[in-house]
PDB file of C-alpha atoms in Angstrom:
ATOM      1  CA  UNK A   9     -11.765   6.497  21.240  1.00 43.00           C
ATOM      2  CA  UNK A  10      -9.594   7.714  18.392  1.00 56.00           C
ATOM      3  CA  UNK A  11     -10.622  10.306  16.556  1.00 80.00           C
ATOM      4  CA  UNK A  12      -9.527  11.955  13.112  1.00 83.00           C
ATOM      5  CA  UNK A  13      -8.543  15.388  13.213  1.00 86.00           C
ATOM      6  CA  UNK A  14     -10.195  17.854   9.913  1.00 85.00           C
ATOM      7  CA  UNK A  15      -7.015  17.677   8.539  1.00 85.00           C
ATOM      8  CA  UNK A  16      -6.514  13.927   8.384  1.00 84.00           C
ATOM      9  CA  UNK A  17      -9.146  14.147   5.116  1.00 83.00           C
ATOM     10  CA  UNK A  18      -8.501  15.023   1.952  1.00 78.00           C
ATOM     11  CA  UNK A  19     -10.362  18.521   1.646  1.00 78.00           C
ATOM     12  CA  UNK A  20     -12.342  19.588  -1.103  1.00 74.00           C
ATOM     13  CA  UNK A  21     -10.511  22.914  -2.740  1.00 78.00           C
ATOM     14  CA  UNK A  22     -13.312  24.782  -4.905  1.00 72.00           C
ATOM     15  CA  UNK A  23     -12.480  27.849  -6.437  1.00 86.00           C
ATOM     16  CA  UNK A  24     -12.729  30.880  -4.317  1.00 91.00           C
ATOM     17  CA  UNK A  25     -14.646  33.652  -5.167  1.00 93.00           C
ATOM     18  CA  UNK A  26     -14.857  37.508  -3.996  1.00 93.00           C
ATOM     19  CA  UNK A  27     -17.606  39.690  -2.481  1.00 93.00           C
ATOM     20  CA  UNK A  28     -17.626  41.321  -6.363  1.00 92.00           C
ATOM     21  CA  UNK A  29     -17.737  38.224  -7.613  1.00 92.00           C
ATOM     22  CA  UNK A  30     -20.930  38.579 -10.012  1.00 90.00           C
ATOM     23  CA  UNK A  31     -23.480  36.017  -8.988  1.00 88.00           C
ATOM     24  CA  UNK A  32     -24.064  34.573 -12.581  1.00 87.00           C
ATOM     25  CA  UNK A  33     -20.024  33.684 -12.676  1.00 90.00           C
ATOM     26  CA  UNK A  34     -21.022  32.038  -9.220  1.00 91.00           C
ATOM     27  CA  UNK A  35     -23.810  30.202 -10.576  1.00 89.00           C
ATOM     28  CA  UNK A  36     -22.243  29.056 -13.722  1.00 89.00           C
ATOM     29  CA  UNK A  37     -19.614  27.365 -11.606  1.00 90.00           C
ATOM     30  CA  UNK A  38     -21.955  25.979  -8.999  1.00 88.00           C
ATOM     31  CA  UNK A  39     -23.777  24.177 -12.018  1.00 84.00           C
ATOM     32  CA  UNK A  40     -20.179  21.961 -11.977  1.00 81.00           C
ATOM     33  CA  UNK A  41     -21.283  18.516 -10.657  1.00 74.00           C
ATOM     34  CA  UNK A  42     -18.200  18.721  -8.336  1.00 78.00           C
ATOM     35  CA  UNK A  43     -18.836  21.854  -6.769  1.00 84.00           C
ATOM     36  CA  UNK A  44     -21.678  22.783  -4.215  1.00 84.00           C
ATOM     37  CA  UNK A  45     -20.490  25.552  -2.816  1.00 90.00           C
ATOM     38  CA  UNK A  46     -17.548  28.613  -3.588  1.00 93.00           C
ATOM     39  CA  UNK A  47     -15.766  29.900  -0.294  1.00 93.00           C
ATOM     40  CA  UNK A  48     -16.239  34.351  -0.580  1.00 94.00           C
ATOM     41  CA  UNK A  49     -12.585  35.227   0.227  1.00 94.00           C
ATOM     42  CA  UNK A  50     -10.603  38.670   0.854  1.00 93.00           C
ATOM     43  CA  UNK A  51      -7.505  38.959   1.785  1.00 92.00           C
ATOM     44  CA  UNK A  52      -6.604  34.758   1.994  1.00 89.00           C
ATOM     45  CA  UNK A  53      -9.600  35.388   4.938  1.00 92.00           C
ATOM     46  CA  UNK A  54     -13.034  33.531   4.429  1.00 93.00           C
ATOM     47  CA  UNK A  55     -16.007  36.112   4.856  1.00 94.00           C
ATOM     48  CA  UNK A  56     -19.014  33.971   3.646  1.00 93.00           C
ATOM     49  CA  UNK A  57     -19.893  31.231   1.492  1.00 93.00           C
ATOM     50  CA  UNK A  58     -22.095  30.474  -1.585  1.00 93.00           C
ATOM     51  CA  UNK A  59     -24.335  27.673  -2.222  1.00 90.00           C
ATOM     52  CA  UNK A  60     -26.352  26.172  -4.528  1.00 86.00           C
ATOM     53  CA  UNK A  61     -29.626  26.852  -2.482  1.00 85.00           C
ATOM     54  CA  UNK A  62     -27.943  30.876  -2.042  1.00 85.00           C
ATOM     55  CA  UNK A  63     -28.629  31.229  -5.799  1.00 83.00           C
ATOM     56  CA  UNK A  64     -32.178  29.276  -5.646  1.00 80.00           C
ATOM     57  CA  UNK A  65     -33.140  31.471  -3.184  1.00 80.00           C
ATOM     58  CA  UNK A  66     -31.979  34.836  -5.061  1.00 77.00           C
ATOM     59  CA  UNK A  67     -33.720  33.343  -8.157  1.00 73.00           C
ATOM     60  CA  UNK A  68     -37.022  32.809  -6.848  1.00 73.00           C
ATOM     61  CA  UNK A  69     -36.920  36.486  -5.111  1.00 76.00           C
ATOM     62  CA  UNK A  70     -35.426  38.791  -7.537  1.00 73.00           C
ATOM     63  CA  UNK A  71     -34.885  39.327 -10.968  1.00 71.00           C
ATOM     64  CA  UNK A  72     -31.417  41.517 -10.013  1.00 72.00           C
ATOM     65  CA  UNK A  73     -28.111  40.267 -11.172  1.00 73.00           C
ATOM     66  CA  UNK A  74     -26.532  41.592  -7.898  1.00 77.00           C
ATOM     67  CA  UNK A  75     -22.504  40.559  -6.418  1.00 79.00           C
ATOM     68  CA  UNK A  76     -21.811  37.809  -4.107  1.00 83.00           C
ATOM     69  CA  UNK A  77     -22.026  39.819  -1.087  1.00 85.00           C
ATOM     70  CA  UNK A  78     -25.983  40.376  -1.608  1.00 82.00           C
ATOM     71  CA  UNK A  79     -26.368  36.650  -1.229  1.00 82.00           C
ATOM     72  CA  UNK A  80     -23.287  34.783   0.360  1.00 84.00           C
ATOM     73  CA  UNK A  81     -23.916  33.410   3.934  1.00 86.00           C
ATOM     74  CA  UNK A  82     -22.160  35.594   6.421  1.00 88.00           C
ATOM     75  CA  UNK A  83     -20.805  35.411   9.507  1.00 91.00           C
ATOM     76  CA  UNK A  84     -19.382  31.435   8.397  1.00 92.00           C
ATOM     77  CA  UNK A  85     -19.315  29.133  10.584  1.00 94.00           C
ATOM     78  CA  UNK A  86     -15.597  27.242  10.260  1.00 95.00           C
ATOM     79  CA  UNK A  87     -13.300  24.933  11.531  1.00 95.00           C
ATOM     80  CA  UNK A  88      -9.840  24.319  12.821  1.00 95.00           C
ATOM     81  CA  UNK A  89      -7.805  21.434  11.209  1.00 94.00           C
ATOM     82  CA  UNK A  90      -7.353  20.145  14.202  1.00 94.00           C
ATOM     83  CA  UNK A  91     -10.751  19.585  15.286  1.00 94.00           C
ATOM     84  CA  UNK A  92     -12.095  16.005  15.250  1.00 91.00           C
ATOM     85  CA  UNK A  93     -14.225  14.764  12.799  1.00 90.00           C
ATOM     86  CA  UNK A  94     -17.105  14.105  14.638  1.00 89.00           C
ATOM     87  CA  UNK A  95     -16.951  17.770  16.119  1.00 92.00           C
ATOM     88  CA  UNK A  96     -17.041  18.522  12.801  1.00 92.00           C
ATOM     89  CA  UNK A  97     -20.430  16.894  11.595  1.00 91.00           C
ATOM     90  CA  UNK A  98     -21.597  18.625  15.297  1.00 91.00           C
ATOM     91  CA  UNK A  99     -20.738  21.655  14.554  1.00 93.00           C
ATOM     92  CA  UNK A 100     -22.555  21.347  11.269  1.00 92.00           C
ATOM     93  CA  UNK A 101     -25.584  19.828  12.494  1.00 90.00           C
ATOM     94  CA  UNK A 102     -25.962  22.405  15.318  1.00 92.00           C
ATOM     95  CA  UNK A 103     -25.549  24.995  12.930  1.00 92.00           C
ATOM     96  CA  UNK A 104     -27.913  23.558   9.612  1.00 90.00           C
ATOM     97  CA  UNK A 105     -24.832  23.332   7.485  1.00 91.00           C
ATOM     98  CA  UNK A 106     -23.607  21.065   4.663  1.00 90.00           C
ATOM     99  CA  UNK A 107     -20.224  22.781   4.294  1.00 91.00           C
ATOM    100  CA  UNK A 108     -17.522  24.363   6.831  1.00 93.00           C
ATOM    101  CA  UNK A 109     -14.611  25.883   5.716  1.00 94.00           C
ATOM    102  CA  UNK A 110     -11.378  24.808   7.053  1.00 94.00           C
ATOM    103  CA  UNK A 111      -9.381  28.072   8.676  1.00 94.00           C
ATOM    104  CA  UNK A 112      -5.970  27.896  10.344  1.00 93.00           C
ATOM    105  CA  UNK A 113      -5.187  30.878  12.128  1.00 93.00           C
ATOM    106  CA  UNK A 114      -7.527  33.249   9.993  1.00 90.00           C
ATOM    107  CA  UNK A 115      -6.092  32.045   6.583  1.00 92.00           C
ATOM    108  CA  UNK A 116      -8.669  29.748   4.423  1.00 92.00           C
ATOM    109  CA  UNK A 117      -7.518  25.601   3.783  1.00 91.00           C
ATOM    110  CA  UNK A 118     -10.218  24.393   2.079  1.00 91.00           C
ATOM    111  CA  UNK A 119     -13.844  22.926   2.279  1.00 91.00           C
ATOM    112  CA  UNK A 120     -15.275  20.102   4.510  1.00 92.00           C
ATOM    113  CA  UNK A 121     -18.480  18.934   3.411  1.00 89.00           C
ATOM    114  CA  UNK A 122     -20.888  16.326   4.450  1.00 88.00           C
ATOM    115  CA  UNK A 123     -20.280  14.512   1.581  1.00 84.00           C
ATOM    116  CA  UNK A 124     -16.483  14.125   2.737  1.00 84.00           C
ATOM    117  CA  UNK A 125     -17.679  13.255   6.191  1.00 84.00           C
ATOM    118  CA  UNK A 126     -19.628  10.046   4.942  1.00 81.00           C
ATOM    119  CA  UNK A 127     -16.727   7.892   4.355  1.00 80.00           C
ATOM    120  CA  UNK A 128     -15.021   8.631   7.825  1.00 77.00           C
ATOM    121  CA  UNK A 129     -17.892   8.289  10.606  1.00 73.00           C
ATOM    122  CA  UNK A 130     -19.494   4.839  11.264  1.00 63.00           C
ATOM    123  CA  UNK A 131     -22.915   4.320  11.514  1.00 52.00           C
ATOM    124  CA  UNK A 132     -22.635   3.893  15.425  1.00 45.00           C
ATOM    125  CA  UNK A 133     -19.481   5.494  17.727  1.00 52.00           C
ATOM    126  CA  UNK A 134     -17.720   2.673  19.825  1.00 47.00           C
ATOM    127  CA  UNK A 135     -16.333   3.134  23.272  1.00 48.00           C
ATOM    128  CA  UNK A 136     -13.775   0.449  24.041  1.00 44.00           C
ATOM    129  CA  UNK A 137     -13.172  -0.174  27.539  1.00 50.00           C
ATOM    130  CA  UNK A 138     -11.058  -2.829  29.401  1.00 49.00           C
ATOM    131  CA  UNK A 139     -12.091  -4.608  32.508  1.00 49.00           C
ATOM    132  CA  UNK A 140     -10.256  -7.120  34.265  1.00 50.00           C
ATOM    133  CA  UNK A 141     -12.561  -9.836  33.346  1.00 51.00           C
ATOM    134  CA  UNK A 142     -13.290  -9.532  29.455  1.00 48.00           C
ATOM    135  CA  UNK A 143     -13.230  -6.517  27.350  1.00 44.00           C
ATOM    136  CA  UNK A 144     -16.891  -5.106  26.859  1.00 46.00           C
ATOM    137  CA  UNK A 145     -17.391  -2.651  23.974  1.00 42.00           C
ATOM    138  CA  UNK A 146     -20.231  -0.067  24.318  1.00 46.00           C
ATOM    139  CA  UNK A 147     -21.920   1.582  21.359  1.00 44.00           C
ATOM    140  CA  UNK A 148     -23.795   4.535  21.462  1.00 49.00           C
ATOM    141  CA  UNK A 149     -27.173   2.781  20.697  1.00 44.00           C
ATOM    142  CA  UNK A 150     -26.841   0.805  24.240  1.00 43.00           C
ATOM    143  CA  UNK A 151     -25.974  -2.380  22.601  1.00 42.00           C
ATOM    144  CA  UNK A 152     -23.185  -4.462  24.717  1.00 43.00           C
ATOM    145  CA  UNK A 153     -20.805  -6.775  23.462  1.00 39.00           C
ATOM    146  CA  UNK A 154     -17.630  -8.894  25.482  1.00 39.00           C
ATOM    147  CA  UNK A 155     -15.115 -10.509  23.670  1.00 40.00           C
ATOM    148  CA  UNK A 156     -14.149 -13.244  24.954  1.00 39.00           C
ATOM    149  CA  UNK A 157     -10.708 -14.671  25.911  1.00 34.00           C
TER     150      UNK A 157
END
């Protein structure tokens, strides 16, 4: 099967923000339309990651106005640019996440998110094999098909 890598797609580059990074600045740019999440970055290394359900979650426990690093998600879970994209929407199904950031030897690339997956996965993954006879095509939901000559 052929497989796009993470860094066939055209990744999603949000601002990145720091571990002082004052939630409310966080918040006022998660309220952009385009942006669901903000990468928490020192030195050009990603250390955790804000979301929009980070900041509903800090809301509805606290009336602080505390940095990033009280309510970033840390360790991240990442992803190499050459990974395939369906390891990627594995790795963030195994792991409960809508967004991986894209690391290449340490350094931060951008964002993947699920949104960015849509357009690249098909509804069902296709396994084409040849036989000597007719070529049969198996997808994953056990449906068989043989094109003929």
């Amino acid at each position: 099967m052929i497989e796009l890598t993470v860094d066939a797609v055209r990744l999603h580059s949000p601002r990145t923000i720091t571990t002082g990074t004052p939630v409310s600045e966080a918040a006022t740019s998660l309220r952009r339309a385009d942006v669901s999440a903000l990468p928490v970055v020192v030195d050009g290394s990603i250390v955790g990651i804000v979301t929009q359900s980070d900041i509903v979650a800090l809301v509805a426990e606290t009336d602080d106005r505390p940095a990033v690093r009280m309510v970033m998600s840390s360790p991240v879970t990442t992803i190499s640019p050459t990974a395939t994209l369906s390891d990627a929407a594995e790795t963030m199904r195994t792991a409960g996440v809508k967004h991986l950031p894209v690391v290449d030897d340490g350094s931060y690339c951008g964002l993947l998110s699920v949104r960015t997956l849509v357009p690249y996965l098909s509804r069902h993954r296709l396994e084409i094999k040849p036989h000597d006879e007719s070529m049969r095509i198996d997808s994953a939901d056990s449906h068989e098909l043989t094109v003929g000559d």
